[in-house]
Amino acid sequence: MKKILHLKPIFQEKLWGGERLSTVFGYPIPSDHTGECWAISGHPGGDCAVENPEFGGATLGQLWKTQPELFGNLPGDIYPLLIKIIDARDDLSIQVHPDDAYANVHENGSLGKTECWYVLDCDPGATIIIGHNASSKEEMAKMVEEGRWSELLRQVPIHKGDFFQINPGCLHAIKGGTLILETQQSSDVTYRFYDYDRLDHGKKRQLHIAQSLDVTTAPFVPAEPDRTVAQVGGASITHLVTCPYYSVYHGVLDGKAEMDFTAPFVNLSILEGSGTLDGTPVKKGDHMVLTANYGTAVLEGKMEFIYSHI
Ligand code: ZN
């Protein structure tokens, strides 16, 4: 069933959020502290409406359950991937996610979480936290006990177009001045490791030090990037990652390309420019799902985009 589902994004206000979702993408954000655009989501915490009139206002999460054939009849209760755009004006807390096995035992059968970040833009000198500098869990626990956070946390500079894969067990934090597109498993299980001793409405936010130490991999091993570039007609397609949960690609189109979107479903986000997808106009800030085994699609125009599939 060859369909393009057009999704209506959902916005989440956050203490650390800003205004770039409006100034860069033109979205109708609720306030000047808007941190997240849930662009493609069937998660109960923000389930995107499908705008195609034929689906009568149903959400992606509802269609996943009522019309599984649109998504290749995959097993599972929930649309498995979640695409967000995150505008961090301030630093996010340092966090870590468990893997499926740990979450299943310790979080009532939940899934773990693997995620990845494509840097859409950042301020000069912006950094992120990814990984740590302890050689073992014992050393990490000691550094935490002694409050040696800046020594422990591995801070790296970032630039527009950088890409980071965050596997379970990898400490991470987005820092201020960063706009990213995140592709992730649709899961919520997050352990907060450190929050810079900040106060939120007069109180420190809850930390999960024991669980964080439990699940954090030590020593830290960076995920190996696999950036391979292919020319497909007028499009330059960069493969960013393939892991057990998703594959993610970045594309730059100038002209026309016949793309193969054969997969149970494909998430497509337009980052820059405009054009057409099989004759349907698409533009910067649009997010779509191409349904089961969509096959060949003709993209035309001048656009930058990210797409992913399981
Ligand atoms: Zn995370």
Short mmCIF file of N, CA and C in Angstrom, two decimals, residues 54-217:
data_model
loop_
_atom_site.label_atom_id
_atom_site.label_comp_id
_atom_site.label_asym_id
_atom_site.label_seq_id
_atom_site.Cartn_x
_atom_site.Cartn_y
_atom_site.Cartn_z
N GLU A 54 -8.04 11.12 4.64
CA GLU A 54 -8.63 9.76 4.58
C GLU A 54 -8.53 9.01 5.90
N PHE A 55 -7.64 9.43 6.81
CA PHE A 55 -7.50 8.69 8.07
C PHE A 55 -8.29 9.34 9.21
N GLY A 56 -9.10 10.33 8.90
CA GLY A 56 -10.05 10.89 9.85
C GLY A 56 -9.44 11.39 11.15
N GLY A 57 -8.22 11.92 11.10
CA GLY A 57 -7.63 12.48 12.31
C GLY A 57 -6.95 11.47 13.21
N ALA A 58 -6.82 10.23 12.76
CA ALA A 58 -6.16 9.20 13.58
C ALA A 58 -4.70 9.58 13.80
N THR A 59 -4.14 9.10 14.91
CA THR A 59 -2.73 9.33 15.19
C THR A 59 -1.89 8.18 14.63
N LEU A 60 -0.59 8.41 14.57
CA LEU A 60 0.32 7.36 14.10
C LEU A 60 0.22 6.13 15.01
N GLY A 61 0.13 6.38 16.32
CA GLY A 61 0.02 5.27 17.27
C GLY A 61 -1.26 4.46 17.06
N GLN A 62 -2.35 5.16 16.72
CA GLN A 62 -3.62 4.45 16.47
C GLN A 62 -3.52 3.63 15.18
N LEU A 63 -2.96 4.24 14.13
CA LEU A 63 -2.85 3.50 12.85
C LEU A 63 -1.95 2.28 13.00
N TRP A 64 -0.91 2.41 13.81
CA TRP A 64 -0.02 1.26 14.05
C TRP A 64 -0.85 0.06 14.53
N LYS A 65 -1.86 0.33 15.38
CA LYS A 65 -2.67 -0.76 15.95
C LYS A 65 -3.81 -1.18 15.01
N THR A 66 -4.47 -0.17 14.37
CA THR A 66 -5.68 -0.51 13.61
C THR A 66 -5.38 -0.89 12.16
N GLN A 67 -4.28 -0.39 11.60
CA GLN A 67 -3.95 -0.70 10.20
C GLN A 67 -2.50 -1.15 10.08
N PRO A 68 -2.16 -2.27 10.77
CA PRO A 68 -0.75 -2.69 10.80
C PRO A 68 -0.17 -2.97 9.41
N GLU A 69 -1.06 -3.23 8.45
CA GLU A 69 -0.56 -3.51 7.09
C GLU A 69 0.16 -2.30 6.49
N LEU A 70 -0.15 -1.09 7.01
CA LEU A 70 0.56 0.10 6.53
C LEU A 70 2.05 0.04 6.88
N PHE A 71 2.37 -0.73 7.91
CA PHE A 71 3.73 -0.76 8.44
C PHE A 71 4.32 -2.18 8.35
N GLY A 72 3.87 -2.93 7.36
CA GLY A 72 4.45 -4.25 7.13
C GLY A 72 4.07 -5.28 8.19
N ASN A 73 2.97 -5.06 8.91
CA ASN A 73 2.50 -6.00 9.93
C ASN A 73 3.59 -6.40 10.92
N LEU A 74 4.38 -5.44 11.33
CA LEU A 74 5.44 -5.73 12.29
C LEU A 74 4.84 -6.04 13.65
N PRO A 75 5.50 -6.89 14.45
CA PRO A 75 5.02 -7.14 15.81
C PRO A 75 5.32 -5.92 16.70
N GLY A 76 4.73 -5.90 17.89
CA GLY A 76 5.01 -4.82 18.86
C GLY A 76 3.80 -3.93 19.03
N ASP A 77 3.70 -3.35 20.25
CA ASP A 77 2.53 -2.53 20.61
C ASP A 77 2.66 -1.09 20.15
N ILE A 78 3.85 -0.68 19.76
CA ILE A 78 4.08 0.75 19.58
C ILE A 78 4.94 0.98 18.34
N TYR A 79 4.64 2.09 17.64
CA TYR A 79 5.48 2.48 16.50
C TYR A 79 6.92 2.55 17.01
N PRO A 80 7.83 1.76 16.45
CA PRO A 80 9.10 1.50 17.17
C PRO A 80 10.12 2.62 17.16
N LEU A 81 9.99 3.59 16.25
CA LEU A 81 10.99 4.66 16.20
C LEU A 81 10.33 6.00 16.53
N LEU A 82 11.14 6.93 16.99
CA LEU A 82 10.67 8.25 17.37
C LEU A 82 11.69 9.25 16.83
N ILE A 83 11.19 10.23 16.06
CA ILE A 83 12.06 11.24 15.47
C ILE A 83 11.75 12.57 16.14
N LYS A 84 12.78 13.19 16.70
CA LYS A 84 12.59 14.49 17.37
C LYS A 84 13.58 15.50 16.79
N ILE A 85 13.18 16.78 16.85
CA ILE A 85 14.16 17.85 16.68
C ILE A 85 14.28 18.51 18.04
N ILE A 86 15.50 18.66 18.52
CA ILE A 86 15.74 19.17 19.87
C ILE A 86 16.49 20.50 19.78
N ASP A 87 15.92 21.52 20.42
CA ASP A 87 16.58 22.83 20.52
C ASP A 87 17.00 23.05 21.96
N ALA A 88 18.30 22.89 22.20
CA ALA A 88 18.83 23.07 23.55
C ALA A 88 19.45 24.46 23.66
N ARG A 89 18.75 25.37 24.35
CA ARG A 89 19.36 26.67 24.63
C ARG A 89 20.34 26.50 25.81
N ASP A 90 19.93 25.67 26.79
CA ASP A 90 20.81 25.38 27.93
C ASP A 90 21.18 23.89 27.92
N ASP A 91 22.07 23.53 28.83
CA ASP A 91 22.54 22.15 28.91
C ASP A 91 21.45 21.22 29.40
N LEU A 92 21.37 20.03 28.80
CA LEU A 92 20.51 18.98 29.34
C LEU A 92 21.31 18.19 30.38
N SER A 93 20.60 17.50 31.28
CA SER A 93 21.31 16.71 32.28
C SER A 93 22.06 15.55 31.63
N ILE A 94 23.07 15.05 32.35
CA ILE A 94 23.84 13.89 31.87
C ILE A 94 23.01 12.65 32.13
N GLN A 95 22.80 11.86 31.11
CA GLN A 95 21.95 10.69 31.27
C GLN A 95 22.53 9.47 30.58
N VAL A 96 21.89 8.34 30.88
CA VAL A 96 22.29 7.08 30.25
C VAL A 96 21.03 6.22 30.15
N HIS A 97 20.98 5.38 29.12
CA HIS A 97 19.82 4.49 28.94
C HIS A 97 20.26 3.04 29.08
N PRO A 98 19.38 2.21 29.63
CA PRO A 98 19.69 0.78 29.71
C PRO A 98 19.46 0.11 28.35
N ASP A 99 19.94 -1.11 28.22
CA ASP A 99 19.60 -1.90 27.03
C ASP A 99 18.28 -2.63 27.28
N ASP A 100 17.80 -3.32 26.26
CA ASP A 100 16.50 -4.00 26.36
C ASP A 100 16.47 -4.99 27.53
N ALA A 101 17.57 -5.74 27.70
CA ALA A 101 17.59 -6.79 28.72
C ALA A 101 17.47 -6.19 30.12
N TYR A 102 18.23 -5.14 30.40
CA TYR A 102 18.20 -4.50 31.72
C TYR A 102 16.83 -3.85 31.96
N ALA A 103 16.31 -3.15 30.94
CA ALA A 103 15.02 -2.48 31.10
C ALA A 103 13.90 -3.49 31.31
N ASN A 104 13.98 -4.61 30.63
CA ASN A 104 12.96 -5.64 30.77
C ASN A 104 12.88 -6.12 32.22
N VAL A 105 14.03 -6.33 32.85
CA VAL A 105 14.06 -6.84 34.22
C VAL A 105 13.74 -5.73 35.24
N HIS A 106 14.33 -4.53 35.04
CA HIS A 106 14.27 -3.50 36.08
C HIS A 106 13.19 -2.45 35.84
N GLU A 107 12.61 -2.41 34.65
CA GLU A 107 11.63 -1.36 34.32
C GLU A 107 10.34 -1.97 33.76
N ASN A 108 9.86 -3.02 34.42
CA ASN A 108 8.55 -3.60 34.08
C ASN A 108 8.39 -3.96 32.60
N GLY A 109 9.40 -4.62 32.07
CA GLY A 109 9.25 -5.09 30.69
C GLY A 109 9.41 -4.02 29.63
N SER A 110 9.85 -2.81 30.02
CA SER A 110 10.06 -1.75 29.02
C SER A 110 11.20 -2.12 28.08
N LEU A 111 11.26 -1.39 26.99
CA LEU A 111 12.40 -1.49 26.09
C LEU A 111 13.51 -0.57 26.58
N GLY A 112 14.72 -0.91 26.25
CA GLY A 112 15.85 -0.01 26.46
C GLY A 112 15.83 1.07 25.40
N LYS A 113 16.91 1.82 25.29
CA LYS A 113 16.90 2.88 24.32
C LYS A 113 18.27 3.09 23.68
N THR A 114 18.24 3.06 22.36
CA THR A 114 19.39 3.45 21.54
C THR A 114 18.95 4.68 20.78
N GLU A 115 19.83 5.67 20.64
CA GLU A 115 19.46 6.89 19.94
C GLU A 115 20.64 7.40 19.15
N CYS A 116 20.39 8.33 18.25
CA CYS A 116 21.49 8.95 17.51
C CYS A 116 21.14 10.39 17.19
N TRP A 117 22.18 11.20 17.01
CA TRP A 117 22.02 12.66 16.84
C TRP A 117 22.68 13.11 15.56
N TYR A 118 21.95 13.87 14.79
CA TYR A 118 22.52 14.58 13.64
C TYR A 118 22.50 16.06 13.99
N VAL A 119 23.65 16.71 13.98
CA VAL A 119 23.72 18.13 14.39
C VAL A 119 23.25 19.01 13.23
N LEU A 120 22.07 19.63 13.41
CA LEU A 120 21.50 20.50 12.37
C LEU A 120 22.18 21.87 12.39
N ASP A 121 22.51 22.32 13.58
CA ASP A 121 23.19 23.61 13.72
C ASP A 121 23.71 23.71 15.15
N CYS A 122 24.71 24.53 15.37
CA CYS A 122 25.17 24.77 16.74
C CYS A 122 25.93 26.08 16.79
N ASP A 123 26.00 26.64 17.99
CA ASP A 123 26.75 27.87 18.20
C ASP A 123 28.24 27.57 18.09
N PRO A 124 29.05 28.58 17.74
CA PRO A 124 30.50 28.37 17.74
C PRO A 124 30.96 27.91 19.12
N GLY A 125 31.82 26.91 19.16
CA GLY A 125 32.35 26.43 20.44
C GLY A 125 31.44 25.46 21.17
N ALA A 126 30.30 25.08 20.55
CA ALA A 126 29.37 24.16 21.23
C ALA A 126 30.00 22.79 21.43
N THR A 127 29.58 22.13 22.49
CA THR A 127 30.10 20.78 22.80
C THR A 127 28.94 19.88 23.20
N ILE A 128 29.21 18.59 23.26
CA ILE A 128 28.29 17.64 23.88
C ILE A 128 29.10 16.77 24.83
N ILE A 129 28.37 16.06 25.67
CA ILE A 129 29.01 15.03 26.49
C ILE A 129 28.68 13.69 25.86
N ILE A 130 29.71 12.91 25.60
CA ILE A 130 29.49 11.54 25.11
C ILE A 130 30.59 10.66 25.67
N GLY A 131 30.19 9.73 26.55
CA GLY A 131 31.16 8.84 27.18
C GLY A 131 31.83 9.46 28.39
N HIS A 132 32.83 8.76 28.91
CA HIS A 132 33.51 9.20 30.14
C HIS A 132 34.96 8.75 30.08
N ASN A 133 35.73 9.22 31.04
CA ASN A 133 37.17 8.97 31.04
C ASN A 133 37.63 7.98 32.11
N ALA A 134 36.70 7.27 32.76
CA ALA A 134 37.10 6.30 33.78
C ALA A 134 37.51 4.99 33.10
N SER A 135 38.51 4.32 33.71
CA SER A 135 38.99 3.09 33.08
C SER A 135 38.18 1.87 33.53
N SER A 136 37.41 2.02 34.62
CA SER A 136 36.61 0.89 35.11
C SER A 136 35.41 1.45 35.87
N LYS A 137 34.46 0.57 36.18
CA LYS A 137 33.29 0.99 36.97
C LYS A 137 33.71 1.45 38.36
N GLU A 138 34.73 0.78 38.93
CA GLU A 138 35.20 1.15 40.27
C GLU A 138 35.72 2.59 40.25
N GLU A 139 36.52 2.88 39.24
CA GLU A 139 37.09 4.23 39.15
C GLU A 139 35.97 5.25 38.93
N MET A 140 34.98 4.87 38.12
CA MET A 140 33.87 5.78 37.85
C MET A 140 33.11 6.07 39.15
N ALA A 141 32.83 5.02 39.92
CA ALA A 141 32.10 5.19 41.19
C ALA A 141 32.87 6.10 42.13
N LYS A 142 34.19 5.96 42.16
CA LYS A 142 35.04 6.77 43.03
C LYS A 142 35.00 8.24 42.59
N MET A 143 35.08 8.45 41.28
CA MET A 143 35.06 9.83 40.77
C MET A 143 33.71 10.50 41.06
N VAL A 144 32.63 9.71 40.98
CA VAL A 144 31.30 10.26 41.29
C VAL A 144 31.23 10.63 42.77
N GLU A 145 31.71 9.70 43.62
CA GLU A 145 31.69 9.94 45.06
C GLU A 145 32.46 11.21 45.43
N GLU A 146 33.55 11.43 44.72
CA GLU A 146 34.40 12.59 45.02
C GLU A 146 33.99 13.83 44.24
N GLY A 147 32.92 13.71 43.45
CA GLY A 147 32.40 14.87 42.72
C GLY A 147 33.32 15.38 41.63
N ARG A 148 34.15 14.47 41.06
CA ARG A 148 35.11 14.90 40.02
C ARG A 148 34.45 14.83 38.64
N TRP A 149 33.35 15.55 38.49
CA TRP A 149 32.52 15.41 37.28
C TRP A 149 33.23 15.87 36.01
N SER A 150 33.91 17.03 36.10
CA SER A 150 34.49 17.56 34.86
C SER A 150 35.62 16.66 34.37
N GLU A 151 36.27 15.99 35.30
CA GLU A 151 37.33 15.05 34.94
C GLU A 151 36.72 13.76 34.34
N LEU A 152 35.58 13.36 34.91
CA LEU A 152 34.95 12.11 34.49
C LEU A 152 34.30 12.21 33.11
N LEU A 153 33.59 13.31 32.88
CA LEU A 153 32.75 13.37 31.68
C LEU A 153 33.57 13.73 30.45
N ARG A 154 33.30 13.05 29.36
CA ARG A 154 34.05 13.25 28.12
C ARG A 154 33.30 14.26 27.26
N GLN A 155 33.87 15.46 27.18
CA GLN A 155 33.21 16.56 26.47
C GLN A 155 33.87 16.71 25.10
N VAL A 156 33.07 16.75 24.05
CA VAL A 156 33.67 16.85 22.70
C VAL A 156 33.05 18.02 21.93
N PRO A 157 33.87 18.72 21.14
CA PRO A 157 33.34 19.81 20.31
C PRO A 157 32.47 19.27 19.18
N ILE A 158 31.47 20.02 18.78
CA ILE A 158 30.59 19.58 17.69
C ILE A 158 30.50 20.66 16.61
N HIS A 159 30.09 20.21 15.42
CA HIS A 159 29.93 21.10 14.27
C HIS A 159 28.69 20.66 13.50
N LYS A 160 28.13 21.60 12.77
CA LYS A 160 26.99 21.31 11.89
C LYS A 160 27.32 20.10 11.01
N GLY A 161 26.40 19.14 10.95
CA GLY A 161 26.62 17.96 10.10
C GLY A 161 27.27 16.79 10.82
N ASP A 162 27.70 16.98 12.08
CA ASP A 162 28.26 15.85 12.84
C ASP A 162 27.14 14.86 13.18
N PHE A 163 27.56 13.61 13.39
CA PHE A 163 26.59 12.56 13.72
C PHE A 163 27.15 11.70 14.84
N PHE A 164 26.30 11.36 15.80
CA PHE A 164 26.73 10.55 16.95
C PHE A 164 25.73 9.43 17.21
N GLN A 165 26.23 8.22 17.30
CA GLN A 165 25.40 7.08 17.70
C GLN A 165 25.58 6.90 19.21
N ILE A 166 24.45 6.81 19.94
CA ILE A 166 24.49 6.67 21.40
C ILE A 166 23.90 5.31 21.75
N ASN A 167 24.76 4.34 22.01
CA ASN A 167 24.28 3.02 22.37
C ASN A 167 23.87 2.98 23.84
N PRO A 168 23.06 1.99 24.24
CA PRO A 168 22.77 1.87 25.68
C PRO A 168 24.08 1.78 26.45
N GLY A 169 24.09 2.36 27.65
CA GLY A 169 25.31 2.31 28.46
C GLY A 169 26.28 3.43 28.17
N CYS A 170 25.94 4.31 27.21
CA CYS A 170 26.82 5.45 26.87
C CYS A 170 26.30 6.71 27.57
N LEU A 171 27.09 7.27 28.48
CA LEU A 171 26.70 8.55 29.10
C LEU A 171 26.62 9.62 28.03
N HIS A 172 25.61 10.50 28.13
CA HIS A 172 25.50 11.54 27.10
C HIS A 172 24.70 12.73 27.60
N ALA A 173 24.96 13.88 26.98
CA ALA A 173 24.16 15.07 27.22
C ALA A 173 24.32 16.03 26.06
N ILE A 174 23.20 16.59 25.64
CA ILE A 174 23.22 17.69 24.67
C ILE A 174 23.51 18.94 25.48
N LYS A 175 24.39 19.79 24.98
CA LYS A 175 24.70 21.02 25.71
C LYS A 175 24.15 22.22 24.96
N GLY A 176 24.10 23.34 25.66
CA GLY A 176 23.44 24.53 25.14
C GLY A 176 23.98 24.99 23.79
N GLY A 177 23.09 25.60 22.99
CA GLY A 177 23.49 26.13 21.69
C GLY A 177 23.47 25.11 20.59
N THR A 178 22.67 24.04 20.77
CA THR A 178 22.69 22.91 19.84
C THR A 178 21.30 22.61 19.32
N LEU A 179 21.18 22.42 18.03
CA LEU A 179 19.93 22.00 17.39
C LEU A 179 20.20 20.67 16.70
N ILE A 180 19.51 19.62 17.13
CA ILE A 180 19.80 18.31 16.54
C ILE A 180 18.52 17.62 16.09
N LEU A 181 18.69 16.68 15.16
CA LEU A 181 17.61 15.75 14.84
C LEU A 181 18.00 14.42 15.46
N GLU A 182 17.08 13.90 16.28
CA GLU A 182 17.34 12.66 16.99
C GLU A 182 16.46 11.55 16.41
N THR A 183 17.09 10.42 16.13
CA THR A 183 16.36 9.21 15.76
C THR A 183 16.57 8.23 16.90
N GLN A 184 15.49 7.67 17.43
CA GLN A 184 15.65 6.83 18.61
C GLN A 184 14.61 5.71 18.65
N GLN A 185 14.90 4.71 19.46
CA GLN A 185 13.88 3.73 19.81
C GLN A 185 12.80 4.46 20.58
N SER A 186 11.54 4.11 20.34
CA SER A 186 10.45 4.80 21.01
C SER A 186 10.31 4.28 22.44
N SER A 187 11.12 4.83 23.33
CA SER A 187 11.15 4.38 24.72
C SER A 187 11.47 5.57 25.61
N ASP A 188 11.15 5.44 26.87
CA ASP A 188 11.26 6.55 27.81
C ASP A 188 12.28 6.32 28.90
N VAL A 189 12.88 5.15 28.93
CA VAL A 189 13.65 4.77 30.11
C VAL A 189 15.00 5.49 30.13
N THR A 190 15.09 6.46 31.03
CA THR A 190 16.27 7.32 31.12
C THR A 190 16.73 7.38 32.57
N TYR A 191 18.01 7.22 32.81
CA TYR A 191 18.58 7.41 34.14
C TYR A 191 19.37 8.71 34.14
N ARG A 192 19.00 9.61 35.05
CA ARG A 192 19.70 10.89 35.14
C ARG A 192 20.88 10.74 36.08
N PHE A 193 22.07 11.04 35.57
CA PHE A 193 23.31 10.74 36.27
C PHE A 193 23.83 11.97 37.00
N TYR A 194 23.67 13.12 36.36
CA TYR A 194 24.23 14.36 36.93
C TYR A 194 23.49 15.53 36.30
N ASP A 195 23.17 16.53 37.13
CA ASP A 195 22.39 17.67 36.63
C ASP A 195 23.08 19.00 36.97
N TYR A 196 24.39 18.97 37.07
CA TYR A 196 25.20 20.19 37.32
C TYR A 196 24.76 20.88 38.63
N ASP A 197 24.17 20.11 39.56
CA ASP A 197 23.67 20.66 40.83
C ASP A 197 22.69 21.81 40.62
N ARG A 198 21.95 21.77 39.50
CA ARG A 198 21.00 22.85 39.21
C ARG A 198 19.72 22.68 40.03
N LEU A 199 19.01 23.78 40.17
CA LEU A 199 17.71 23.75 40.85
C LEU A 199 16.60 23.92 39.81
N ASP A 200 15.56 23.12 39.96
CA ASP A 200 14.38 23.22 39.11
C ASP A 200 13.22 23.56 40.04
N HIS A 201 12.67 24.77 39.93
CA HIS A 201 11.66 25.25 40.86
C HIS A 201 12.12 25.09 42.32
N GLY A 202 13.38 25.44 42.56
CA GLY A 202 13.90 25.44 43.92
C GLY A 202 14.43 24.11 44.43
N LYS A 203 14.25 23.03 43.63
CA LYS A 203 14.72 21.71 44.08
C LYS A 203 15.63 21.10 43.03
N LYS A 204 16.55 20.26 43.52
CA LYS A 204 17.35 19.49 42.57
C LYS A 204 16.46 18.41 41.97
N ARG A 205 16.65 18.11 40.68
CA ARG A 205 15.88 17.04 40.06
C ARG A 205 16.42 15.69 40.52
N GLN A 206 15.56 14.70 40.51
CA GLN A 206 15.95 13.38 41.01
C GLN A 206 17.06 12.77 40.14
N LEU A 207 18.07 12.22 40.80
CA LEU A 207 19.12 11.51 40.08
C LEU A 207 18.94 10.01 40.26
N HIS A 208 19.53 9.24 39.35
CA HIS A 208 19.47 7.78 39.42
C HIS A 208 20.90 7.25 39.35
N ILE A 209 21.67 7.58 40.40
CA ILE A 209 23.11 7.27 40.36
C ILE A 209 23.36 5.75 40.33
N ALA A 210 22.63 5.01 41.17
CA ALA A 210 22.89 3.57 41.26
C ALA A 210 22.61 2.89 39.93
N GLN A 211 21.45 3.19 39.34
CA GLN A 211 21.11 2.58 38.04
C GLN A 211 22.10 3.03 36.97
N SER A 212 22.50 4.31 37.03
CA SER A 212 23.42 4.82 36.01
C SER A 212 24.75 4.07 36.07
N LEU A 213 25.25 3.89 37.30
CA LEU A 213 26.51 3.16 37.44
C LEU A 213 26.34 1.71 36.98
N ASP A 214 25.17 1.15 37.26
CA ASP A 214 24.87 -0.22 36.87
C ASP A 214 24.97 -0.42 35.35
N VAL A 215 24.38 0.52 34.60
CA VAL A 215 24.24 0.28 33.15
C VAL A 215 25.35 0.91 32.32
N THR A 216 26.11 1.86 32.89
CA THR A 216 27.13 2.55 32.07
C THR A 216 28.29 1.62 31.74
N THR A 217 28.65 1.58 30.49
CA THR A 217 29.75 0.75 30.02
C THR A 217 31.08 1.40 30.42
#
